[in-house]
mmCIF file with all atom_site columns, N, CA and C in Angstrom:
data_model
loop_
_atom_site.group_PDB
_atom_site.id
_atom_site.type_symbol
_atom_site.label_atom_id
_atom_site.label_alt_id
_atom_site.label_comp_id
_atom_site.label_asym_id
_atom_site.label_entity_id
_atom_site.label_seq_id
_atom_site.pdbx_PDB_ins_code
_atom_site.Cartn_x
_atom_site.Cartn_y
_atom_site.Cartn_z
_atom_site.occupancy
_atom_site.B_iso_or_equiv
_atom_site.pdbx_formal_charge
_atom_site.auth_seq_id
_atom_site.auth_comp_id
_atom_site.auth_asym_id
_atom_site.auth_atom_id
_atom_site.pdbx_PDB_model_num
ATOM 1   N N  . MET A 1 1  ? 35.057 44.302 38.166 1.00 0.00 ? 1  MET A N  1
ATOM 2   C CA . MET A 1 1  ? 34.582 45.664 38.099 1.00 0.00 ? 1  MET A CA 1
ATOM 3   C C  . MET A 1 1  ? 35.660 46.482 37.413 1.00 0.00 ? 1  MET A C  1
ATOM 4   N N  . SER A 1 2  ? 35.302 47.285 36.474 1.00 0.00 ? 2  SER A N  1
ATOM 5   C CA . SER A 1 2  ? 36.254 48.141 35.787 1.00 0.00 ? 2  SER A CA 1
ATOM 6   C C  . SER A 1 2  ? 36.383 49.469 36.510 1.00 0.00 ? 2  SER A C  1
ATOM 7   N N  . ARG A 1 3  ? 37.507 50.109 36.322 1.00 0.00 ? 3  ARG A N  1
ATOM 8   C CA . ARG A 1 3  ? 37.758 51.394 36.962 1.00 0.00 ? 3  ARG A CA 1
ATOM 9   C C  . ARG A 1 3  ? 37.141 52.494 36.116 1.00 0.00 ? 3  ARG A C  1
ATOM 10  N N  . ARG A 1 4  ? 36.148 53.150 36.643 1.00 0.00 ? 4  ARG A N  1
ATOM 11  C CA . ARG A 1 4  ? 35.478 54.248 35.970 1.00 0.00 ? 4  ARG A CA 1
ATOM 12  C C  . ARG A 1 4  ? 35.155 55.297 37.016 1.00 0.00 ? 4  ARG A C  1
ATOM 13  N N  . GLY A 1 5  ? 35.609 56.502 36.787 1.00 0.00 ? 5  GLY A N  1
ATOM 14  C CA . GLY A 1 5  ? 35.297 57.572 37.720 1.00 0.00 ? 5  GLY A CA 1
ATOM 15  C C  . GLY A 1 5  ? 35.861 57.349 39.106 1.00 0.00 ? 5  GLY A C  1
ATOM 16  N N  . GLY A 1 6  ? 37.080 56.776 39.194 1.00 0.00 ? 6  GLY A N  1
ATOM 17  C CA . GLY A 1 6  ? 37.714 56.604 40.489 1.00 0.00 ? 6  GLY A CA 1
ATOM 18  C C  . GLY A 1 6  ? 37.322 55.341 41.228 1.00 0.00 ? 6  GLY A C  1
ATOM 19  N N  . VAL A 1 7  ? 36.575 54.448 40.599 1.00 0.00 ? 7  VAL A N  1
ATOM 20  C CA . VAL A 1 7  ? 36.172 53.194 41.237 1.00 0.00 ? 7  VAL A CA 1
ATOM 21  C C  . VAL A 1 7  ? 37.294 52.178 41.048 1.00 0.00 ? 7  VAL A C  1
ATOM 22  N N  . ALA A 1 8  ? 37.636 51.457 42.088 1.00 0.00 ? 8  ALA A N  1
ATOM 23  C CA . ALA A 1 8  ? 38.715 50.479 42.038 1.00 0.00 ? 8  ALA A CA 1
ATOM 24  C C  . ALA A 1 8  ? 38.337 49.276 41.179 1.00 0.00 ? 8  ALA A C  1
ATOM 25  N N  . GLU A 1 9  ? 39.367 48.650 40.594 1.00 0.00 ? 9  GLU A N  1
ATOM 26  C CA . GLU A 1 9  ? 39.165 47.416 39.844 1.00 0.00 ? 9  GLU A CA 1
ATOM 27  C C  . GLU A 1 9  ? 39.383 46.240 40.782 1.00 0.00 ? 9  GLU A C  1
ATOM 28  N N  . GLU A 1 10 ? 38.374 45.375 40.897 1.00 0.00 ? 10 GLU A N  1
ATOM 29  C CA . GLU A 1 10 ? 38.501 44.149 41.670 1.00 0.00 ? 10 GLU A CA 1
ATOM 30  C C  . GLU A 1 10 ? 38.906 43.039 40.712 1.00 0.00 ? 10 GLU A C  1
ATOM 31  N N  . ILE A 1 11 ? 40.007 42.378 41.001 1.00 0.00 ? 11 ILE A N  1
ATOM 32  C CA . ILE A 1 11 ? 40.484 41.289 40.162 1.00 0.00 ? 11 ILE A CA 1
ATOM 33  C C  . ILE A 1 11 ? 40.097 39.993 40.845 1.00 0.00 ? 11 ILE A C  1
ATOM 34  N N  . ARG A 1 12 ? 39.336 39.179 40.133 1.00 0.00 ? 12 ARG A N  1
ATOM 35  C CA . ARG A 1 12 ? 38.790 37.945 40.704 1.00 0.00 ? 12 ARG A CA 1
ATOM 36  C C  . ARG A 1 12 ? 39.270 36.724 39.921 1.00 0.00 ? 12 ARG A C  1
ATOM 37  N N  . ALA A 1 13 ? 39.299 35.594 40.598 1.00 0.00 ? 13 ALA A N  1
ATOM 38  C CA . ALA A 1 13 ? 39.692 34.341 39.963 1.00 0.00 ? 13 ALA A CA 1
ATOM 39  C C  . ALA A 1 13 ? 38.640 33.927 38.939 1.00 0.00 ? 13 ALA A C  1
ATOM 40  N N  . GLU A 1 14 ? 39.116 33.405 37.826 1.00 0.00 ? 14 GLU A N  1
ATOM 41  C CA . GLU A 1 14 ? 38.206 32.942 36.780 1.00 0.00 ? 14 GLU A CA 1
ATOM 42  C C  . GLU A 1 14 ? 38.000 31.433 36.823 1.00 0.00 ? 14 GLU A C  1
ATOM 43  N N  . MET A 1 15 ? 38.767 30.750 37.686 1.00 0.00 ? 15 MET A N  1
ATOM 44  C CA . MET A 1 15 ? 38.673 29.294 37.778 1.00 0.00 ? 15 MET A CA 1
ATOM 45  C C  . MET A 1 15 ? 39.237 28.842 39.118 1.00 0.00 ? 15 MET A C  1
ATOM 46  N N  . VAL A 1 16 ? 39.047 27.593 39.433 1.00 0.00 ? 16 VAL A N  1
ATOM 47  C CA . VAL A 1 16 ? 39.667 26.996 40.612 1.00 0.00 ? 16 VAL A CA 1
ATOM 48  C C  . VAL A 1 16 ? 41.150 26.819 40.292 1.00 0.00 ? 16 VAL A C  1
ATOM 49  N N  . ALA A 1 17 ? 42.004 27.299 41.190 1.00 0.00 ? 17 ALA A N  1
ATOM 50  C CA . ALA A 1 17 ? 43.447 27.214 40.947 1.00 0.00 ? 17 ALA A CA 1
ATOM 51  C C  . ALA A 1 17 ? 44.212 27.374 42.253 1.00 0.00 ? 17 ALA A C  1
ATOM 52  N N  . ASN A 1 18 ? 45.477 26.991 42.216 1.00 0.00 ? 18 ASN A N  1
ATOM 53  C CA . ASN A 1 18 ? 46.387 27.198 43.338 1.00 0.00 ? 18 ASN A CA 1
ATOM 54  C C  . ASN A 1 18 ? 47.146 28.495 43.098 1.00 0.00 ? 18 ASN A C  1
ATOM 55  N N  . VAL A 1 19 ? 47.382 29.255 44.166 1.00 0.00 ? 19 VAL A N  1
ATOM 56  C CA . VAL A 1 19 ? 48.191 30.466 44.057 1.00 0.00 ? 19 VAL A CA 1
ATOM 57  C C  . VAL A 1 19 ? 49.649 30.027 44.112 1.00 0.00 ? 19 VAL A C  1
ATOM 58  N N  . MET A 1 20 ? 50.324 30.170 42.989 1.00 0.00 ? 20 MET A N  1
ATOM 59  C CA . MET A 1 20 ? 51.712 29.741 42.866 1.00 0.00 ? 20 MET A CA 1
ATOM 60  C C  . MET A 1 20 ? 52.672 30.827 43.363 1.00 0.00 ? 20 MET A C  1
ATOM 61  N N  . SER A 1 21 ? 52.362 32.089 43.013 1.00 0.00 ? 21 SER A N  1
ATOM 62  C CA . SER A 1 21 ? 53.257 33.185 43.351 1.00 0.00 ? 21 SER A CA 1
ATOM 63  C C  . SER A 1 21 ? 52.486 34.496 43.415 1.00 0.00 ? 21 SER A C  1
ATOM 64  N N  . VAL A 1 22 ? 52.794 35.300 44.416 1.00 0.00 ? 22 VAL A N  1
ATOM 65  C CA . VAL A 1 22 ? 52.252 36.662 44.510 1.00 0.00 ? 22 VAL A CA 1
ATOM 66  C C  . VAL A 1 22 ? 53.378 37.588 44.065 1.00 0.00 ? 22 VAL A C  1
ATOM 67  N N  . VAL A 1 23 ? 53.165 38.303 42.957 1.00 0.00 ? 23 VAL A N  1
ATOM 68  C CA . VAL A 1 23 ? 54.221 39.084 42.321 1.00 0.00 ? 23 VAL A CA 1
ATOM 69  C C  . VAL A 1 23 ? 54.324 40.502 42.883 1.00 0.00 ? 23 VAL A C  1
ATOM 70  N N  . VAL A 1 24 ? 53.212 41.078 43.302 1.00 0.00 ? 24 VAL A N  1
ATOM 71  C CA . VAL A 1 24 ? 53.207 42.460 43.810 1.00 0.00 ? 24 VAL A CA 1
ATOM 72  C C  . VAL A 1 24 ? 52.694 42.497 45.245 1.00 0.00 ? 24 VAL A C  1
ATOM 73  N N  . ALA A 1 25 ? 52.973 43.609 45.901 1.00 0.00 ? 25 ALA A N  1
ATOM 74  C CA . ALA A 1 25 ? 52.513 43.823 47.276 1.00 0.00 ? 25 ALA A CA 1
ATOM 75  C C  . ALA A 1 25 ? 51.620 45.053 47.308 1.00 0.00 ? 25 ALA A C  1
ATOM 76  N N  . PRO A 1 26 ? 50.788 45.175 48.326 1.00 0.00 ? 26 PRO A N  1
ATOM 77  C CA . PRO A 1 26 ? 50.001 46.397 48.460 1.00 0.00 ? 26 PRO A CA 1
ATOM 78  C C  . PRO A 1 26 ? 50.921 47.624 48.441 1.00 0.00 ? 26 PRO A C  1
ATOM 79  N N  . GLY A 1 27 ? 50.469 48.647 47.736 1.00 0.00 ? 27 GLY A N  1
ATOM 80  C CA . GLY A 1 27 ? 51.250 49.864 47.601 1.00 0.00 ? 27 GLY A CA 1
ATOM 81  C C  . GLY A 1 27 ? 52.024 49.944 46.297 1.00 0.00 ? 27 GLY A C  1
ATOM 82  N N  . ALA A 1 28 ? 52.143 48.810 45.595 1.00 0.00 ? 28 ALA A N  1
ATOM 83  C CA . ALA A 1 28 ? 52.880 48.791 44.333 1.00 0.00 ? 28 ALA A CA 1
ATOM 84  C C  . ALA A 1 28 ? 52.106 49.529 43.244 1.00 0.00 ? 28 ALA A C  1
ATOM 85  N N  . ARG A 1 29 ? 52.815 50.297 42.422 1.00 0.00 ? 29 ARG A N  1
ATOM 86  C CA . ARG A 1 29 ? 52.221 50.958 41.257 1.00 0.00 ? 29 ARG A CA 1
ATOM 87  C C  . ARG A 1 29 ? 52.257 49.970 40.106 1.00 0.00 ? 29 ARG A C  1
ATOM 88  N N  . VAL A 1 30 ? 51.140 49.831 39.401 1.00 0.00 ? 30 VAL A N  1
ATOM 89  C CA . VAL A 1 30 ? 51.047 48.915 38.271 1.00 0.00 ? 30 VAL A CA 1
ATOM 90  C C  . VAL A 1 30 ? 50.455 49.635 37.064 1.00 0.00 ? 30 VAL A C  1
ATOM 91  N N  . THR A 1 31 ? 50.715 49.069 35.889 1.00 0.00 ? 31 THR A N  1
ATOM 92  C CA . THR A 1 31 ? 50.135 49.588 34.655 1.00 0.00 ? 31 THR A CA 1
ATOM 93  C C  . THR A 1 31 ? 49.371 48.474 33.970 1.00 0.00 ? 31 THR A C  1
ATOM 94  N N  . ASP A 1 32 ? 48.583 48.839 32.980 1.00 0.00 ? 32 ASP A N  1
ATOM 95  C CA . ASP A 1 32 ? 47.796 47.878 32.215 1.00 0.00 ? 32 ASP A CA 1
ATOM 96  C C  . ASP A 1 32 ? 48.700 46.752 31.705 1.00 0.00 ? 32 ASP A C  1
ATOM 97  N N  . GLY A 1 33 ? 48.344 45.517 32.020 1.00 0.00 ? 33 GLY A N  1
ATOM 98  C CA . GLY A 1 33 ? 49.096 44.358 31.558 1.00 0.00 ? 33 GLY A CA 1
ATOM 99  C C  . GLY A 1 33 ? 50.101 43.807 32.552 1.00 0.00 ? 33 GLY A C  1
ATOM 100 N N  . ASP A 1 34 ? 50.288 44.479 33.703 1.00 0.00 ? 34 ASP A N  1
ATOM 101 C CA . ASP A 1 34 ? 51.221 43.965 34.711 1.00 0.00 ? 34 ASP A CA 1
ATOM 102 C C  . ASP A 1 34 ? 50.647 42.727 35.398 1.00 0.00 ? 34 ASP A C  1
ATOM 103 N N  . THR A 1 35 ? 51.512 41.771 35.688 1.00 0.00 ? 35 THR A N  1
ATOM 104 C CA . THR A 1 35 ? 51.112 40.557 36.403 1.00 0.00 ? 35 THR A CA 1
ATOM 105 C C  . THR A 1 35 ? 51.083 40.841 37.899 1.00 0.00 ? 35 THR A C  1
ATOM 106 N N  . LEU A 1 36 ? 49.977 40.421 38.536 1.00 0.00 ? 36 LEU A N  1
ATOM 107 C CA . LEU A 1 36 ? 49.825 40.595 39.983 1.00 0.00 ? 36 LEU A CA 1
ATOM 108 C C  . LEU A 1 36 ? 50.108 39.300 40.729 1.00 0.00 ? 36 LEU A C  1
ATOM 109 N N  . VAL A 1 37 ? 49.585 38.209 40.195 1.00 0.00 ? 37 VAL A N  1
ATOM 110 C CA . VAL A 1 37 ? 49.654 36.897 40.838 1.00 0.00 ? 37 VAL A CA 1
ATOM 111 C C  . VAL A 1 37 ? 49.799 35.859 39.728 1.00 0.00 ? 37 VAL A C  1
ATOM 112 N N  . ILE A 1 38 ? 50.458 34.749 40.044 1.00 0.00 ? 38 ILE A N  1
ATOM 113 C CA . ILE A 1 38 ? 50.508 33.627 39.103 1.00 0.00 ? 38 ILE A CA 1
ATOM 114 C C  . ILE A 1 38 ? 49.779 32.455 39.742 1.00 0.00 ? 38 ILE A C  1
ATOM 115 N N  . LEU A 1 39 ? 48.770 31.968 39.019 1.00 0.00 ? 39 LEU A N  1
ATOM 116 C CA . LEU A 1 39 ? 47.997 30.814 39.470 1.00 0.00 ? 39 LEU A CA 1
ATOM 117 C C  . LEU A 1 39 ? 48.491 29.569 38.747 1.00 0.00 ? 39 LEU A C  1
ATOM 118 N N  . GLU A 1 40 ? 48.185 28.401 39.303 1.00 0.00 ? 40 GLU A N  1
ATOM 119 C CA . GLU A 1 40 ? 48.512 27.129 38.671 1.00 0.00 ? 40 GLU A CA 1
ATOM 120 C C  . GLU A 1 40 ? 47.254 26.274 38.667 1.00 0.00 ? 40 GLU A C  1
ATOM 121 N N  . SER A 1 41 ? 46.938 25.760 37.501 1.00 0.00 ? 41 SER A N  1
ATOM 122 C CA . SER A 1 41 ? 45.793 24.866 37.363 1.00 0.00 ? 41 SER A CA 1
ATOM 123 C C  . SER A 1 41 ? 46.110 23.854 36.266 1.00 0.00 ? 41 SER A C  1
ATOM 124 N N  . MET A 1 42 ? 45.942 22.595 36.566 1.00 0.00 ? 42 MET A N  1
ATOM 125 C CA . MET A 1 42 ? 46.185 21.521 35.604 1.00 0.00 ? 42 MET A CA 1
ATOM 126 C C  . MET A 1 42 ? 47.592 21.628 35.006 1.00 0.00 ? 42 MET A C  1
ATOM 127 N N  . LYS A 1 43 ? 48.585 21.914 35.865 1.00 0.00 ? 43 LYS A N  1
ATOM 128 C CA . LYS A 1 43 ? 49.999 22.028 35.505 1.00 0.00 ? 43 LYS A CA 1
ATOM 129 C C  . LYS A 1 43 ? 50.301 23.168 34.533 1.00 0.00 ? 43 LYS A C  1
ATOM 130 N N  . MET A 1 44 ? 49.379 24.135 34.459 1.00 0.00 ? 44 MET A N  1
ATOM 131 C CA . MET A 1 44 ? 49.598 25.317 33.627 1.00 0.00 ? 44 MET A CA 1
ATOM 132 C C  . MET A 1 44 ? 49.732 26.534 34.526 1.00 0.00 ? 44 MET A C  1
ATOM 133 N N  . GLU A 1 45 ? 50.672 27.424 34.195 1.00 0.00 ? 45 GLU A N  1
ATOM 134 C CA . GLU A 1 45 ? 50.815 28.688 34.916 1.00 0.00 ? 45 GLU A CA 1
ATOM 135 C C  . GLU A 1 45 ? 49.918 29.726 34.249 1.00 0.00 ? 45 GLU A C  1
ATOM 136 N N  . ILE A 1 46 ? 49.113 30.414 35.060 1.00 0.00 ? 46 ILE A N  1
ATOM 137 C CA . ILE A 1 46 ? 48.162 31.399 34.551 1.00 0.00 ? 46 ILE A CA 1
ATOM 138 C C  . ILE A 1 46 ? 48.451 32.743 35.222 1.00 0.00 ? 46 ILE A C  1
ATOM 139 N N  . PRO A 1 47 ? 49.008 33.715 34.464 1.00 0.00 ? 47 PRO A N  1
ATOM 140 C CA . PRO A 1 47 ? 49.227 35.026 35.069 1.00 0.00 ? 47 PRO A CA 1
ATOM 141 C C  . PRO A 1 47 ? 47.905 35.769 35.238 1.00 0.00 ? 47 PRO A C  1
ATOM 142 N N  . VAL A 1 48 ? 47.745 36.410 36.384 1.00 0.00 ? 48 VAL A N  1
ATOM 143 C CA . VAL A 1 48 ? 46.579 37.259 36.642 1.00 0.00 ? 48 VAL A CA 1
ATOM 144 C C  . VAL A 1 48 ? 47.069 38.686 36.481 1.00 0.00 ? 48 VAL A C  1
ATOM 145 N N  . ILE A 1 49 ? 46.503 39.396 35.497 1.00 0.00 ? 49 ILE A N  1
ATOM 146 C CA . ILE A 1 49 ? 46.993 40.734 35.174 1.00 0.00 ? 49 ILE A CA 1
ATOM 147 C C  . ILE A 1 49 ? 45.946 41.793 35.481 1.00 0.00 ? 49 ILE A C  1
ATOM 148 N N  . THR A 1 50 ? 46.421 43.022 35.587 1.00 0.00 ? 50 THR A N  1
ATOM 149 C CA . THR A 1 50 ? 45.518 44.155 35.746 1.00 0.00 ? 50 THR A CA 1
ATOM 150 C C  . THR A 1 50 ? 45.272 44.771 34.379 1.00 0.00 ? 50 THR A C  1
ATOM 151 N N  . GLU A 1 51 ? 44.097 45.320 34.202 1.00 0.00 ? 51 GLU A N  1
ATOM 152 C CA . GLU A 1 51 ? 43.754 45.984 32.956 1.00 0.00 ? 51 GLU A CA 1
ATOM 153 C C  . GLU A 1 51 ? 43.715 47.501 33.111 1.00 0.00 ? 51 GLU A C  1
ATOM 154 N N  . VAL A 1 52 ? 44.067 47.979 34.302 1.00 0.00 ? 52 VAL A N  1
ATOM 155 C CA . VAL A 1 52 ? 44.075 49.431 34.547 1.00 0.00 ? 52 VAL A CA 1
ATOM 156 C C  . VAL A 1 52 ? 45.360 49.818 35.277 1.00 0.00 ? 52 VAL A C  1
ATOM 157 N N  . PRO A 1 53 ? 45.860 51.022 35.050 1.00 0.00 ? 53 PRO A N  1
ATOM 158 C CA . PRO A 1 53 ? 46.988 51.501 35.839 1.00 0.00 ? 53 PRO A CA 1
ATOM 159 C C  . PRO A 1 53 ? 46.496 51.968 37.203 1.00 0.00 ? 53 PRO A C  1
ATOM 160 N N  . GLY A 1 54 ? 47.351 51.913 38.190 1.00 0.00 ? 54 GLY A N  1
ATOM 161 C CA . GLY A 1 54 ? 46.972 52.385 39.515 1.00 0.00 ? 54 GLY A CA 1
ATOM 162 C C  . GLY A 1 54 ? 47.887 51.829 40.581 1.00 0.00 ? 54 GLY A C  1
ATOM 163 N N  . THR A 1 55 ? 47.371 51.812 41.804 1.00 0.00 ? 55 THR A N  1
ATOM 164 C CA . THR A 1 55 ? 48.098 51.308 42.964 1.00 0.00 ? 55 THR A CA 1
ATOM 165 C C  . THR A 1 55 ? 47.364 50.091 43.508 1.00 0.00 ? 55 THR A C  1
ATOM 166 N N  . VAL A 1 56 ? 48.119 49.042 43.792 1.00 0.00 ? 56 VAL A N  1
ATOM 167 C CA . VAL A 1 56 ? 47.538 47.848 44.406 1.00 0.00 ? 56 VAL A CA 1
ATOM 168 C C  . VAL A 1 56 ? 47.177 48.217 45.844 1.00 0.00 ? 56 VAL A C  1
ATOM 169 N N  . THR A 1 57 ? 45.887 48.150 46.163 1.00 0.00 ? 57 THR A N  1
ATOM 170 C CA . THR A 1 57 ? 45.461 48.492 47.524 1.00 0.00 ? 57 THR A CA 1
ATOM 171 C C  . THR A 1 57 ? 45.229 47.256 48.391 1.00 0.00 ? 57 THR A C  1
ATOM 172 N N  . LYS A 1 58 ? 44.966 46.122 47.756 1.00 0.00 ? 58 LYS A N  1
ATOM 173 C CA . LYS A 1 58 ? 44.746 44.875 48.512 1.00 0.00 ? 58 LYS A CA 1
ATOM 174 C C  . LYS A 1 58 ? 45.253 43.695 47.707 1.00 0.00 ? 58 LYS A C  1
ATOM 175 N N  . ILE A 1 59 ? 45.879 42.765 48.396 1.00 0.00 ? 59 ILE A N  1
ATOM 176 C CA . ILE A 1 59 ? 46.161 41.434 47.862 1.00 0.00 ? 59 ILE A CA 1
ATOM 177 C C  . ILE A 1 59 ? 45.477 40.486 48.836 1.00 0.00 ? 59 ILE A C  1
ATOM 178 N N  . GLU A 1 60 ? 44.508 39.756 48.361 1.00 0.00 ? 60 GLU A N  1
ATOM 179 C CA . GLU A 1 60 ? 43.686 38.920 49.243 1.00 0.00 ? 60 GLU A CA 1
ATOM 180 C C  . GLU A 1 60 ? 44.090 37.447 49.258 1.00 0.00 ? 60 GLU A C  1
ATOM 181 N N  . VAL A 1 61 ? 45.209 37.103 48.579 1.00 0.00 ? 61 VAL A N  1
ATOM 182 C CA . VAL A 1 61 ? 45.654 35.706 48.523 1.00 0.00 ? 61 VAL A CA 1
ATOM 183 C C  . VAL A 1 61 ? 47.106 35.615 48.945 1.00 0.00 ? 61 VAL A C  1
ATOM 184 N N  . SER A 1 62 ? 47.515 34.414 49.304 1.00 0.00 ? 62 SER A N  1
ATOM 185 C CA . SER A 1 62 ? 48.906 34.120 49.652 1.00 0.00 ? 62 SER A CA 1
ATOM 186 C C  . SER A 1 62 ? 49.349 32.900 48.865 1.00 0.00 ? 62 SER A C  1
ATOM 187 N N  . GLU A 1 63 ? 50.654 32.764 48.688 1.00 0.00 ? 63 GLU A N  1
ATOM 188 C CA . GLU A 1 63 ? 51.180 31.581 48.016 1.00 0.00 ? 63 GLU A CA 1
ATOM 189 C C  . GLU A 1 63 ? 50.684 30.332 48.729 1.00 0.00 ? 63 GLU A C  1
ATOM 190 N N  . GLY A 1 64 ? 50.228 29.352 47.950 1.00 0.00 ? 64 GLY A N  1
ATOM 191 C CA . GLY A 1 64 ? 49.727 28.103 48.508 1.00 0.00 ? 64 GLY A CA 1
ATOM 192 C C  . GLY A 1 64 ? 48.220 28.073 48.698 1.00 0.00 ? 64 GLY A C  1
ATOM 193 N N  . ASP A 1 65 ? 47.558 29.230 48.642 1.00 0.00 ? 65 ASP A N  1
ATOM 194 C CA . ASP A 1 65 ? 46.098 29.276 48.759 1.00 0.00 ? 65 ASP A CA 1
ATOM 195 C C  . ASP A 1 65 ? 45.452 28.604 47.546 1.00 0.00 ? 65 ASP A C  1
ATOM 196 N N  . VAL A 1 66 ? 44.250 28.128 47.740 1.00 0.00 ? 66 VAL A N  1
ATOM 197 C CA . VAL A 1 66 ? 43.422 27.642 46.637 1.00 0.00 ? 66 VAL A CA 1
ATOM 198 C C  . VAL A 1 66 ? 42.287 28.641 46.465 1.00 0.00 ? 66 VAL A C  1
ATOM 199 N N  . VAL A 1 67 ? 42.118 29.130 45.240 1.00 0.00 ? 67 VAL A N  1
ATOM 200 C CA . VAL A 1 67 ? 41.032 30.070 44.950 1.00 0.00 ? 67 VAL A CA 1
ATOM 201 C C  . VAL A 1 67 ? 39.944 29.377 44.143 1.00 0.00 ? 67 VAL A C  1
ATOM 202 N N  . GLN A 1 68 ? 38.738 29.827 44.374 1.00 0.00 ? 68 GLN A N  1
ATOM 203 C CA . GLN A 1 68 ? 37.573 29.332 43.635 1.00 0.00 ? 68 GLN A CA 1
ATOM 204 C C  . GLN A 1 68 ? 37.168 30.401 42.624 1.00 0.00 ? 68 GLN A C  1
ATOM 205 N N  . SER A 1 69 ? 36.454 30.024 41.612 1.00 0.00 ? 69 SER A N  1
ATOM 206 C CA . SER A 1 69 ? 35.960 30.976 40.625 1.00 0.00 ? 69 SER A CA 1
ATOM 207 C C  . SER A 1 69 ? 35.175 32.082 41.326 1.00 0.00 ? 69 SER A C  1
ATOM 208 N N  . GLY A 1 70 ? 35.561 33.332 41.055 1.00 0.00 ? 70 GLY A N  1
ATOM 209 C CA . GLY A 1 70 ? 34.885 34.480 41.658 1.00 0.00 ? 70 GLY A CA 1
ATOM 210 C C  . GLY A 1 70 ? 35.544 35.026 42.904 1.00 0.00 ? 70 GLY A C  1
ATOM 211 N N  . ASP A 1 71 ? 36.509 34.296 43.473 1.00 0.00 ? 71 ASP A N  1
ATOM 212 C CA . ASP A 1 71 ? 37.194 34.778 44.679 1.00 0.00 ? 71 ASP A CA 1
ATOM 213 C C  . ASP A 1 71 ? 37.987 36.053 44.361 1.00 0.00 ? 71 ASP A C  1
ATOM 214 N N  . LEU A 1 72 ? 37.998 36.982 45.287 1.00 0.00 ? 72 LEU A N  1
ATOM 215 C CA . LEU A 1 72 ? 38.763 38.214 45.137 1.00 0.00 ? 72 LEU A CA 1
ATOM 216 C C  . LEU A 1 72 ? 40.252 37.907 45.297 1.00 0.00 ? 72 LEU A C  1
ATOM 217 N N  . ILE A 1 73 ? 41.029 38.357 44.307 1.00 0.00 ? 73 ILE A N  1
ATOM 218 C CA . ILE A 1 73 ? 42.483 38.176 44.341 1.00 0.00 ? 73 ILE A CA 1
ATOM 219 C C  . ILE A 1 73 ? 43.161 39.468 44.764 1.00 0.00 ? 73 ILE A C  1
ATOM 220 N N  . ALA A 1 74 ? 42.771 40.582 44.121 1.00 0.00 ? 74 ALA A N  1
ATOM 221 C CA . ALA A 1 74 ? 43.436 41.856 44.390 1.00 0.00 ? 74 ALA A CA 1
ATOM 222 C C  . ALA A 1 74 ? 42.521 43.012 44.025 1.00 0.00 ? 74 ALA A C  1
ATOM 223 N N  . VAL A 1 75 ? 42.881 44.192 44.521 1.00 0.00 ? 75 VAL A N  1
ATOM 224 C CA . VAL A 1 75 ? 42.169 45.424 44.182 1.00 0.00 ? 75 VAL A CA 1
ATOM 225 C C  . VAL A 1 75 ? 43.201 46.447 43.728 1.00 0.00 ? 75 VAL A C  1
ATOM 226 N N  . VAL A 1 76 ? 42.949 47.068 42.575 1.00 0.00 ? 76 VAL A N  1
ATOM 227 C CA . VAL A 1 76 ? 43.792 48.138 42.056 1.00 0.00 ? 76 VAL A CA 1
ATOM 228 C C  . VAL A 1 76 ? 42.968 49.402 42.030 1.00 0.00 ? 76 VAL A C  1
ATOM 229 N N  . ASP A 1 77 ? 43.484 50.463 42.639 1.00 0.00 ? 77 ASP A N  1
ATOM 230 C CA . ASP A 1 77 ? 42.750 51.725 42.739 1.00 0.00 ? 77 ASP A CA 1
ATOM 231 C C  . ASP A 1 77 ? 43.509 52.828 42.033 1.00 0.00 ? 77 ASP A C  1
#
């Protein structure tokens, strides 16, 4: 979901992957292009970035979690 008119951006997994690292915490200010989480799939590191500036209101994953395609990773408001 894109941020339009005050609506939060939900960042979701695009593939099955392991959560390698959580880079930000709730309350962190981020800008377009900032990395929130680093996923690992097939020995590749995949940064999960935000496309909007704002405040991270939720991080729904922890290091070591496995995410499925479509799973909620974070919310930026």
